[in-house]
Coordinates of C-alpha atoms in Angstrom, one line a residue:
I26 CA 37.0 -27.0 18.8
D27 CA 36.8 -28.1 15.1
L28 CA 36.8 -31.7 13.9
T29 CA 40.6 -31.8 13.1
Q30 CA 41.6 -31.3 16.7
V31 CA 43.9 -33.9 18.2
V32 CA 45.6 -34.5 21.6
I33 CA 49.4 -35.1 21.5
P34 CA 52.1 -35.2 24.2
T35 CA 54.8 -32.6 23.9
D36 CA 57.8 -34.8 24.7
N37 CA 57.5 -37.3 21.8
L38 CA 55.7 -38.0 18.6
K39 CA 53.5 -40.8 19.9
L40 CA 49.8 -40.0 19.8
V41 CA 48.2 -41.0 23.1
P42 CA 44.4 -41.1 23.4
A43 CA 43.0 -38.8 26.1
E44 CA 41.2 -41.5 28.0
I45 CA 44.3 -43.7 28.3
A46 CA 46.4 -40.7 29.5
L47 CA 43.8 -39.9 32.1
R48 CA 43.6 -43.5 33.2
R49 CA 47.4 -43.6 33.9
G50 CA 47.0 -40.7 36.2
T51 CA 50.4 -39.2 36.0
S52 CA 50.3 -35.5 36.4
E53 CA 52.8 -34.9 33.5
E54 CA 50.7 -36.9 31.0
I55 CA 47.5 -35.3 32.2
Q56 CA 49.0 -31.9 31.7
N57 CA 50.2 -32.8 28.3
V58 CA 46.8 -34.3 27.3
A59 CA 45.1 -31.2 28.4
R60 CA 46.7 -29.3 25.6
L61 CA 44.6 -29.3 22.4
Y62 CA 46.0 -29.1 18.9
D63 CA 44.4 -28.8 15.6
H64 CA 45.7 -30.4 12.4
N65 CA 48.0 -27.5 11.4
D66 CA 49.5 -27.4 14.9
V67 CA 50.3 -31.1 14.7
V68 CA 52.0 -30.8 11.3
G69 CA 54.1 -27.9 12.5
L70 CA 55.0 -29.7 15.7
L71 CA 56.0 -32.8 13.7
E72 CA 58.2 -30.8 11.3
T73 CA 60.1 -29.3 14.3
R74 CA 60.6 -32.6 16.1
L75 CA 61.6 -34.5 13.0
L76 CA 64.2 -31.8 12.0
Q77 CA 65.6 -32.0 15.5
H78 CA 65.8 -35.9 15.4
Y79 CA 67.1 -36.6 11.9
R80 CA 69.0 -33.4 11.3
T81 CA 70.9 -34.1 8.1
N82 CA 69.3 -37.5 7.1
N83 CA 66.9 -36.1 4.5
D84 CA 65.6 -39.4 3.3
S85 CA 64.6 -40.5 6.7
L86 CA 63.2 -37.1 7.5
S87 CA 61.0 -37.1 4.4
L88 CA 59.8 -40.7 5.0
S89 CA 59.0 -40.1 8.6
Y90 CA 57.2 -36.9 7.8
K91 CA 54.9 -38.7 5.3
I92 CA 54.2 -41.5 7.7
A93 CA 53.5 -39.2 10.7
V94 CA 51.2 -36.9 8.8
V95 CA 49.1 -39.8 7.4
H96 CA 48.7 -41.4 10.8
A97 CA 48.1 -38.2 12.8
M98 CA 44.3 -38.7 13.3
P99 CA 42.1 -36.6 15.7
N100 CA 41.2 -38.4 18.9
V101 CA 38.9 -35.7 20.4
R102 CA 35.8 -34.7 18.5
F103 CA 33.1 -32.0 19.1
S104 CA 29.8 -33.3 20.5
E105 CA 26.9 -30.8 20.3
A106 CA 24.6 -32.9 22.6
A107 CA 27.3 -33.3 25.2
T108 CA 28.1 -29.6 25.0
V109 CA 24.4 -28.6 25.5
Q110 CA 24.1 -31.0 28.4
A111 CA 27.2 -29.5 30.0
M112 CA 25.9 -26.0 29.6
T113 CA 22.5 -26.9 31.0
T114 CA 24.2 -28.6 33.9
A115 CA 26.3 -25.6 34.6
I116 CA 23.3 -23.2 34.4
D117 CA 21.2 -25.5 36.7
A118 CA 24.1 -25.5 39.2
I119 CA 23.8 -21.7 39.6
P120 CA 21.4 -21.0 42.5
R121 CA 18.3 -19.0 41.4
T122 CA 17.8 -17.6 44.9
I123 CA 20.1 -16.2 47.5
G124 CA 17.8 -16.8 50.4
Y125 CA 14.2 -17.6 51.3
V126 CA 11.1 -16.1 53.0
Q127 CA 9.1 -18.3 55.3
E128 CA 5.4 -18.5 55.2
N129 CA 3.7 -15.6 57.0
E130 CA 7.0 -14.0 57.6
R131 CA 6.9 -10.2 57.7
V132 CA 9.0 -8.7 55.0
V133 CA 8.8 -5.0 56.0
S134 CA 6.8 -2.8 58.3
K135 CA 5.5 0.7 58.1
H136 CA 8.2 3.4 58.7
E137 CA 10.9 0.7 58.5
R138 CA 14.0 1.4 56.5
I139 CA 14.3 -0.4 53.2
T140 CA 17.6 -2.3 53.1
A141 CA 19.2 -4.0 50.1
E142 CA 17.9 -7.4 51.3
T143 CA 14.4 -6.1 51.8
R144 CA 14.4 -4.6 48.3
L145 CA 15.4 -8.0 46.9
K146 CA 12.5 -9.6 48.7
L147 CA 10.0 -7.1 47.5
E148 CA 11.3 -7.3 43.9
S149 CA 11.1 -11.1 44.1
L150 CA 7.5 -10.9 45.3
R151 CA 6.5 -8.6 42.4
R152 CA 8.1 -10.9 39.8
I153 CA 6.5 -14.1 41.2
K154 CA 3.1 -12.4 41.1
A155 CA 3.6 -11.4 37.5
E156 CA 4.7 -14.9 36.5
R157 CA 1.9 -16.7 38.3
G158 CA -0.8 -14.2 37.4
P159 CA -4.3 -14.6 38.8
A160 CA -4.4 -18.3 37.9
S161 CA -4.3 -20.4 41.0
D162 CA -5.6 -23.5 42.5
N163 CA -7.2 -21.3 45.2
V164 CA -10.9 -21.0 44.3
F165 CA -11.2 -17.8 46.3
Q166 CA -8.5 -16.1 44.2
L167 CA -10.4 -17.1 41.0
I168 CA -13.7 -15.7 42.4
G169 CA -11.9 -12.5 43.4
T170 CA -10.5 -12.1 39.9
T171 CA -13.9 -12.7 38.3
L172 CA -15.5 -10.1 40.7
H173 CA -12.7 -7.7 39.9
V174 CA -13.3 -7.8 36.1
T175 CA -17.1 -7.8 36.6
I176 CA -17.2 -4.7 38.8
V177 CA -15.1 -2.8 36.2
I178 CA -17.4 -3.7 33.3
V179 CA -20.6 -3.0 35.3
L180 CA -19.3 0.5 35.9
Y181 CA -19.1 1.0 32.2
G182 CA -22.6 -0.3 31.8
I183 CA -23.9 2.2 34.4
Y184 CA -22.2 5.0 32.5
L185 CA -23.8 4.0 29.2
Y186 CA -27.2 3.6 30.9
L187 CA -27.1 7.1 32.5
F188 CA -25.4 9.1 29.8
R189 CA -25.7 7.2 26.5
K190 CA -29.2 5.7 26.4
R191 CA -29.1 5.3 22.6
I192 CA -26.1 3.0 22.9
F193 CA -27.4 1.1 25.9
T194 CA -30.7 0.4 24.2
N195 CA -29.1 -0.7 21.0
N196 CA -28.1 -4.4 21.1
R197 CA -25.8 -4.1 18.1
K198 CA -23.8 -1.3 19.6
L199 CA -23.6 -3.1 23.0
A200 CA -22.4 -6.3 21.2
L201 CA -19.7 -4.2 19.4
I202 CA -18.4 -2.8 22.7
A203 CA -18.5 -6.3 24.3
L204 CA -16.5 -7.6 21.3
L205 CA -13.8 -5.0 21.8
I206 CA -13.5 -5.6 25.5
L207 CA -13.4 -9.4 24.9
M208 CA -10.6 -8.9 22.2
E209 CA -8.4 -6.9 24.7
G210 CA -9.1 -9.4 27.4
S211 CA -8.0 -12.2 25.1
F212 CA -4.8 -10.4 24.3
A213 CA -4.1 -10.0 28.1
Y214 CA -4.8 -13.6 28.7
L215 CA -2.4 -14.7 26.0
S216 CA 0.3 -12.4 27.2
R217 CA 0.1 -14.1 30.6
E218 CA -0.1 -17.6 29.5
L219 CA 2.7 -17.5 26.9
D220 CA 6.0 -18.8 28.4
V221 CA 8.3 -15.9 27.3
T222 CA 10.5 -13.6 29.2
T223 CA 10.1 -10.6 27.0
P224 CA 7.6 -7.8 28.0
I225 CA 4.9 -8.8 25.5
E226 CA 2.2 -7.2 27.7
Y227 CA 3.1 -4.0 25.9
L228 CA 1.8 -5.5 22.7
I229 CA -1.8 -5.5 24.0
A230 CA -3.5 -3.2 21.6
V231 CA -5.5 -1.1 24.0
P232 CA -5.1 2.1 21.9
A233 CA -6.7 0.3 19.0
A234 CA -9.9 -0.3 21.0
A235 CA -9.8 3.3 22.3
M236 CA -9.6 4.7 18.8
L237 CA -12.4 2.4 17.5
L238 CA -14.7 3.5 20.4
T239 CA -14.0 7.1 19.7
I240 CA -14.5 7.0 15.9
I241 CA -17.7 4.8 16.1
F242 CA -19.3 6.7 19.1
D243 CA -17.6 9.8 20.5
S244 CA -14.5 10.8 22.5
R245 CA -16.2 10.5 25.9
V246 CA -17.3 6.9 25.3
G247 CA -13.8 6.2 24.0
F248 CA -12.0 7.7 27.0
Y249 CA -14.2 6.0 29.5
G250 CA -13.9 2.7 27.6
T251 CA -10.1 3.1 27.6
V252 CA -10.0 3.4 31.4
I253 CA -12.3 0.3 31.8
I254 CA -10.3 -1.8 29.3
A255 CA -7.0 -0.8 31.0
F256 CA -8.3 -2.1 34.4
V257 CA -9.7 -5.2 32.8
V258 CA -6.3 -6.0 31.3
A259 CA -4.6 -5.3 34.6
G260 CA -7.0 -7.6 36.4
I261 CA -6.5 -10.5 34.0
R262 CA -2.7 -10.1 34.4
G263 CA -2.9 -10.2 38.1
N264 CA -3.3 -6.6 39.2
D265 CA -0.4 -5.4 37.0
Y266 CA -0.3 -1.7 37.7
S267 CA 2.4 -1.0 35.2
I268 CA 0.5 -2.1 32.1
A269 CA -2.7 -0.5 33.5
L270 CA -1.1 2.9 33.7
A271 CA 0.8 2.6 30.4
S272 CA -2.3 1.4 28.5
M273 CA -4.5 4.2 30.1
V274 CA -2.1 7.0 29.1
A275 CA -1.4 5.7 25.6
G276 CA -5.1 5.0 25.0
A277 CA -6.2 8.5 26.2
L278 CA -3.7 10.2 23.9
S279 CA -5.0 8.1 21.0
V280 CA -8.5 9.1 21.8
Y281 CA -7.6 12.8 21.5
S282 CA -5.7 12.2 18.3
V283 CA -8.8 10.8 16.4
R284 CA -11.6 12.9 17.9
D285 CA -11.7 15.3 14.9
M286 CA -10.9 13.0 12.0
K287 CA -11.7 14.1 8.5
N288 CA -10.5 11.1 6.6
R289 CA -9.3 7.5 7.3
T290 CA -5.6 8.2 6.6
Q291 CA -5.5 10.5 9.7
L292 CA -5.5 7.4 11.8
F293 CA -1.8 7.1 11.3
R294 CA -1.0 10.4 12.9
S295 CA -1.9 8.7 16.2
L296 CA 1.3 6.6 16.0
G297 CA 3.4 9.3 17.7
F298 CA 0.8 10.0 20.4
I299 CA 0.5 6.3 21.3
F300 CA 4.3 5.8 21.6
T301 CA 4.6 9.0 23.6
G302 CA 2.0 7.7 26.1
Y303 CA 3.7 4.4 26.5
A304 CA 7.2 5.9 26.7
T305 CA 6.2 8.4 29.4
A306 CA 4.7 5.7 31.6
I307 CA 7.5 3.1 31.0
I308 CA 10.3 5.6 31.7
A309 CA 8.5 7.0 34.8
L310 CA 7.9 3.6 36.4
G311 CA 11.3 2.3 35.3
M312 CA 13.1 5.2 37.1
E313 CA 10.9 4.7 40.1
R314 CA 11.8 1.0 40.4
Y315 CA 15.5 1.4 39.5
E316 CA 15.1 -0.7 36.4
P317 CA 18.2 -1.4 34.3
A318 CA 18.4 0.6 31.1
S319 CA 18.4 -2.6 29.1
V320 CA 15.0 -3.5 30.6
I321 CA 13.5 0.0 29.8
I322 CA 14.8 -0.1 26.3
E323 CA 13.3 -3.5 25.7
Q324 CA 9.9 -2.3 27.0
L325 CA 10.1 0.8 24.8
T326 CA 10.8 -1.5 21.7
F327 CA 7.6 -3.5 22.3
A328 CA 5.7 -0.2 22.9
L329 CA 6.9 1.1 19.6
A330 CA 5.7 -2.0 17.9
N331 CA 2.3 -1.5 19.5
A332 CA 2.2 2.1 18.3
V333 CA 2.8 0.9 14.8
V334 CA 0.3 -2.0 14.9
S335 CA -2.6 -0.2 16.6
P336 CA -3.4 2.3 13.8
V337 CA -3.2 -0.5 11.2
L338 CA -5.4 -2.7 13.3
T339 CA -7.9 0.1 13.7
Y340 CA -8.0 0.9 10.0
G341 CA -8.8 -2.7 9.1
L342 CA -11.3 -3.4 11.9
L343 CA -13.2 -0.1 11.3
I344 CA -14.3 -1.2 7.9
F345 CA -15.3 -4.6 9.2
L346 CA -17.2 -3.3 12.2
E347 CA -19.1 -0.7 10.1
R348 CA -20.4 -3.4 7.7
V349 CA -21.1 -6.1 10.3
F350 CA -22.7 -4.0 13.0
K351 CA -24.2 -1.4 10.6
V352 CA -22.9 1.6 12.5
T353 CA -22.3 5.0 10.9
T354 CA -19.2 6.9 11.8
D355 CA -18.2 10.5 11.0
L356 CA -15.8 9.1 8.4
T357 CA -18.7 7.5 6.6
L358 CA -20.6 10.7 6.8
M359 CA -17.7 12.7 5.4
E360 CA -17.5 10.4 2.4
L361 CA -21.3 10.9 1.8
A362 CA -20.8 14.7 2.0
H363 CA -18.9 14.7 -1.3
F364 CA -21.0 16.2 -4.1
N365 CA -20.2 13.3 -6.5
H366 CA -22.7 11.0 -4.8
P367 CA -25.2 9.7 -7.3
L368 CA -28.2 11.0 -5.4
L369 CA -26.8 14.5 -5.0
R370 CA -25.9 14.6 -8.7
M371 CA -29.5 13.5 -9.5
L372 CA -30.9 16.1 -7.1
A373 CA -28.8 18.9 -8.8
E374 CA -29.8 17.8 -12.3
K375 CA -33.5 17.2 -11.9
T376 CA -34.4 19.6 -9.0
P377 CA -32.0 22.5 -9.1
G378 CA -34.2 24.6 -6.8
T379 CA -34.4 21.8 -4.2
Y380 CA -30.7 21.3 -4.5
H381 CA -30.0 25.0 -3.7
H382 CA -32.6 24.8 -0.8
S383 CA -30.7 21.8 0.6
M384 CA -27.4 23.6 0.5
S385 CA -28.8 26.6 2.3
I386 CA -30.4 24.4 5.0
A387 CA -27.1 22.6 5.5
S388 CA -25.4 25.9 6.4
L389 CA -28.2 26.8 8.9
A390 CA -28.3 23.4 10.5
E391 CA -24.6 23.0 10.8
A392 CA -24.2 26.3 12.6
A393 CA -27.1 25.5 14.9
A394 CA -25.7 22.0 15.7
A395 CA -22.3 23.5 16.6
S396 CA -23.9 25.9 19.0
V397 CA -25.5 23.1 21.1
G398 CA -22.8 20.5 20.7
A399 CA -24.7 18.2 18.3
N400 CA -23.2 16.2 15.5
E401 CA -22.4 18.8 12.9
V402 CA -21.3 16.3 10.2
L403 CA -24.5 14.3 10.6
V404 CA -26.7 17.4 10.4
R405 CA -25.0 18.6 7.2
V406 CA -25.3 15.2 5.5
G407 CA -28.9 14.9 6.6
A408 CA -29.6 18.3 5.1
Y409 CA -28.1 17.3 1.8
F410 CA -30.4 14.2 1.5
H411 CA -33.5 15.2 3.3
D412 CA -35.5 16.2 0.1
I413 CA -34.2 13.6 -2.3
G414 CA -37.7 12.2 -2.8
K415 CA -38.6 15.3 -4.8
V416 CA -36.6 14.0 -7.8
E417 CA -39.6 11.7 -8.5
K418 CA -42.0 14.7 -9.2
P419 CA -39.8 17.8 -9.3
T420 CA -42.2 20.2 -11.0
Y421 CA -44.9 19.8 -8.3
F422 CA -42.7 21.7 -5.8
V423 CA -42.6 25.5 -6.1
E424 CA -38.8 25.9 -6.0
N425 CA -38.5 23.8 -9.2
Q426 CA -41.4 25.4 -11.1
K427 CA -40.7 27.4 -14.2
G428 CA -43.2 30.1 -15.1
S429 CA -46.1 31.5 -13.2
R430 CA -48.5 28.6 -13.6
S431 CA -48.5 25.7 -11.1
R432 CA -49.3 22.1 -11.8
H433 CA -51.5 22.1 -8.7
D434 CA -54.0 24.5 -10.3
K435 CA -55.8 21.5 -12.0
L436 CA -55.7 19.3 -8.9
S437 CA -57.8 19.0 -5.9
P438 CA -56.3 20.1 -2.6
R439 CA -56.4 16.5 -1.3
M440 CA -54.6 15.2 -4.4
S441 CA -52.0 18.0 -4.1
S442 CA -51.3 17.2 -0.5
L443 CA -50.9 13.5 -1.3
I444 CA -48.3 14.4 -4.0
I445 CA -46.4 16.7 -1.6
A446 CA -46.4 14.2 1.3
A447 CA -45.3 11.4 -1.1
H448 CA -41.8 12.9 -1.4
V449 CA -41.1 11.5 2.1
K450 CA -42.0 7.9 1.2
D451 CA -40.1 8.3 -2.1
G452 CA -37.1 9.7 -0.4
I453 CA -36.9 6.8 2.1
A454 CA -37.1 4.3 -0.8
L455 CA -34.3 6.0 -2.7
G456 CA -32.1 6.3 0.4
R457 CA -32.4 2.5 1.0
E458 CA -31.9 1.8 -2.6
Y459 CA -28.6 3.7 -2.6
K460 CA -27.7 2.2 0.8
L461 CA -27.7 5.4 2.8
P462 CA -27.1 4.9 6.6
E463 CA -30.3 4.7 8.7
E464 CA -29.1 7.8 10.7
V465 CA -29.2 9.8 7.4
I466 CA -32.5 8.3 6.2
D467 CA -34.1 9.4 9.5
F468 CA -33.9 13.0 8.4
I469 CA -36.2 12.4 5.5
P470 CA -39.5 11.8 7.5
M471 CA -38.5 13.6 10.7
H472 CA -37.7 17.0 9.1
H473 CA -41.5 17.4 8.5
G474 CA -42.6 15.3 11.5
T475 CA -46.4 15.3 11.6
T476 CA -46.8 19.0 10.6
R477 CA -49.8 20.1 8.5
I478 CA -49.6 21.0 4.9
D479 CA -51.3 24.4 5.6
Y480 CA -51.4 25.8 2.0
F481 CA -53.6 23.0 0.7
Y482 CA -55.5 22.5 3.9
N483 CA -56.6 26.2 3.9
K484 CA -57.3 25.9 0.2
A485 CA -59.6 23.0 0.8
L486 CA -61.4 24.9 3.6
K487 CA -62.0 27.9 1.3
L488 CA -63.4 25.7 -1.5
A489 CA -65.7 23.9 1.0
E490 CA -66.9 27.2 2.4
S491 CA -67.6 28.6 -1.0
S492 CA -69.5 25.5 -2.0
E493 CA -73.2 25.3 -1.8
D494 CA -73.0 21.8 -0.3
E495 CA -72.7 22.3 3.4
T496 CA -71.4 18.7 3.9
K497 CA -68.2 19.5 2.1
L498 CA -66.8 21.2 5.1
D499 CA -67.5 18.2 7.3
E500 CA -65.7 15.9 4.8
I501 CA -62.4 17.6 5.3
N502 CA -60.2 15.6 7.7
E503 CA -57.2 17.5 9.1
Q504 CA -55.1 14.2 9.3
D505 CA -55.3 13.8 5.6
Y506 CA -53.3 17.0 5.2
R507 CA -50.5 16.0 7.6
Y508 CA -47.1 14.4 7.0
P509 CA -46.9 10.8 8.2
G510 CA -44.0 11.4 10.7
P511 CA -42.5 10.4 13.0
K512 CA -41.6 13.5 15.0
P513 CA -37.9 14.3 15.5
Q514 CA -36.2 11.9 17.9
T515 CA -32.7 13.4 18.1
R516 CA -31.3 16.9 18.5
E517 CA -30.0 16.7 15.0
T518 CA -33.3 15.9 13.4
G519 CA -35.0 18.6 15.6
I520 CA -32.6 21.2 14.3
M521 CA -33.2 20.0 10.8
M522 CA -37.0 20.6 11.1
L523 CA -36.4 24.1 12.4
A524 CA -33.9 25.0 9.7
D525 CA -36.2 23.7 6.9
A526 CA -39.1 25.8 8.2
V527 CA -36.9 28.9 8.7
E528 CA -35.2 28.8 5.3
A529 CA -38.6 28.5 3.5
A530 CA -40.2 31.3 5.5
V531 CA -37.4 34.0 5.2
R532 CA -37.5 33.7 1.4
T533 CA -40.9 35.4 1.5
I534 CA -39.8 38.4 3.4
E535 CA -39.5 41.4 1.1
E536 CA -36.9 43.4 3.1
P537 CA -35.1 40.9 5.3
T538 CA -33.7 43.2 8.0
P539 CA -32.2 41.6 11.1
Q540 CA -35.2 42.5 13.2
R541 CA -37.6 41.0 10.7
L542 CA -35.5 37.9 10.4
A543 CA -35.3 37.5 14.2
D544 CA -39.1 37.9 14.5
A545 CA -39.7 35.3 11.8
I546 CA -37.3 32.8 13.5
D547 CA -39.0 33.3 16.9
E548 CA -42.4 32.8 15.4
L549 CA -41.5 29.6 13.6
V550 CA -39.8 28.1 16.6
K551 CA -42.7 29.0 18.9
R552 CA -45.1 27.4 16.4
R553 CA -43.3 24.1 16.3
L554 CA -43.2 24.1 20.1
D555 CA -46.9 24.8 20.4
E556 CA -47.7 22.1 17.9
G557 CA -45.7 19.6 20.0
E558 CA -43.3 18.6 17.1
L559 CA -40.3 18.9 19.4
D560 CA -41.7 16.9 22.3
E561 CA -39.8 13.7 21.5
C562 CA -36.3 15.2 20.8
P563 CA -33.9 16.2 23.6
L564 CA -33.6 19.9 22.6
T565 CA -34.0 22.1 25.7
L566 CA -35.2 25.7 25.9
S567 CA -31.6 26.7 26.4
D568 CA -30.7 24.8 23.2
L569 CA -33.5 26.5 21.3
T570 CA -32.2 29.9 22.3
K571 CA -28.8 29.0 21.0
V572 CA -30.3 27.6 17.8
K573 CA -32.2 30.8 17.1
A574 CA -29.1 32.9 17.6
A575 CA -27.2 30.6 15.2
F576 CA -29.9 30.8 12.6
L577 CA -30.0 34.6 12.8
G578 CA -26.2 34.9 12.4
V579 CA -26.2 32.8 9.2
L580 CA -29.3 34.6 7.7
V581 CA -28.0 38.1 8.4
G582 CA -24.8 37.1 6.6
I583 CA -26.9 35.9 3.6
Y584 CA -29.4 38.7 3.5
H585 CA -27.2 41.6 4.7
T586 CA -28.1 45.0 3.4
R587 CA -25.7 46.2 0.7
V588 CA -24.4 49.7 0.8
K589 CA -25.7 51.9 -1.9
Y590 CA -22.8 53.7 -3.4
P591 CA -23.6 57.2 -5.0
E592 CA -23.4 57.3 -8.7
A593 CA -20.2 58.7 -10.1
A594 CA -20.6 62.3 -11.3
K595 CA -20.4 62.8 -15.0
P596 CA -17.5 65.0 -16.1
P597 CA -18.7 68.4 -17.7
R598 CA -18.7 68.5 -21.5
I599 CA -16.1 70.8 -22.9
R600 CA -17.0 72.4 -26.2
K601 CA -14.2 72.8 -28.6
P602 CA -14.1 76.0 -30.7
R603 CA -15.1 75.5 -34.3
P604 CA -12.1 75.9 -36.7
K605 CA -12.3 78.9 -39.0
P606 CA -12.5 78.0 -42.7
L607 CA -9.2 78.2 -44.5
P608 CA -8.9 80.4 -47.6
P609 CA -8.9 78.4 -50.8
A610 CA -5.6 77.3 -52.2
P611 CA -4.2 79.4 -55.1
E612 CA -4.8 76.6 -57.6
E613 CA -8.5 76.4 -56.5
M614 CA -9.2 80.1 -57.0
S615 CA -11.1 80.9 -60.2
P616 CA -9.7 83.6 -62.5
P617 CA -11.6 86.8 -62.4
G618 CA -14.8 86.8 -64.4
V619 CA -15.1 83.0 -64.5
P620 CA -17.8 81.4 -62.3
T621 CA -16.8 78.8 -59.7
P622 CA -17.8 75.3 -60.9
D623 CA -20.5 73.3 -59.1
R624 CA -18.9 70.7 -56.8
G625 CA -22.2 68.8 -56.4
G626 CA -21.3 66.5 -59.2
E627 CA -20.1 66.4 -62.7
Q628 CA -22.7 67.1 -65.5

């Protein structure tokens, strides 16, 4: 009804206010008043009635028309407040229930047929549980919810303690996991407390936490964490099985989509996996509950929004978490593996021999790590940077020496050993100066462990034995010729130690046949075991067997015997017959009796 509407009786031109007509109470007037006219309708009605009344009296007709149009004012106006109040009253008048269930009344029993009324009661029970959530004035219900969430989180702690000791003993990593669980729990709490009717529970970004756990740690920690977070969210929302199942499926698929990431942009390929997981669970549960299609579509819309937001949230939080909690992910390692890193460029320029040695070790160590399920990317990057300390004194290391003379010839064995061992300390200092992750810096001291620098130790023994002073031999301390350590603490650093020793040893084999390579590898691994250098890393004997096989496979490929092709036979030389001398031309023949001139030159 617009602002120009008026109420007018149909039997005459007199405007009667609606409240007066209603007060009179005559049915005819009430019926006439109930008809609503806008301004155009009133003008048209006036023209018709005036033409009928005055007929041929044009002057009266014109005058009456002007007076009537001027005084035809609306007597019914639109009131927004009254309209809203009327709508509210009408809605409140509609009953929200069609029945009731008494306290302790049995709704349905086992093996009892489900009727339409029983189904309505069960659906009502499910909805009221979802609306109320776990919050209640009942202290026992609050205690139960707290125990529910605590039990689930404790199970995750037990898993970390038994199978991921390095995470469980690292307070920074535990704090990171706790932060992710707290973030998802906060999302679940907000989705329960917000007074909205839309399914915002499908906006809880469980896949984001799943992807972060997988990228920062590994896929097993990510999958187990996804299950735990899904149960935590369900518990906070009042045992909501629907969101638990949907979050678990979507989170598990997101874990599988990022387990082998090579760069950060691959995060966004998980969008399809996340939405597929949510859609599968939503459609399955919706069909099982006979949900209307409109409800399922609404839930799918929110799930799609979650699938779009989760990769973006993961991308942003990953950079923040790496910096704040000082964790090293495979993505960070992949970025360090690029050869344009300043330290690698410095290594290639100042120590080309060491650079080539590092590249060779990287191939050996990576193959060995793959054979035992260790972190291949970490081993490769550790191999690249393990000898960066040699850039400080490159010519004191044999692989960088040019010529037959060594700079150690003029030094004592003790001084030479100090220079050689110093590349460990120099490498650690350079790594921290260039902000390398601690996981990579660990390779610098651990790839030597506490092994002895045998060449200069034996040289010192020979000099002492050849000396006339018998006390020289007693002055030699074996510890002065050992690297400072520590011994390898992880499988990756243990593999690195073995790869470094094997690569250096096989270069001295004159004819590296497969059998000689295998014997050299066995001897070096056995020596490190006997020296106790592998006592503190979790490499098993089974792992060492696989590592040796991987080393041999790579070295055979590098030092394979080339086939000696026979030399091509030279084609026989064909001798051409000498041409017979032609008789002299007639003009060159001398007349009889005249000697032939000498062609050796003119006189």
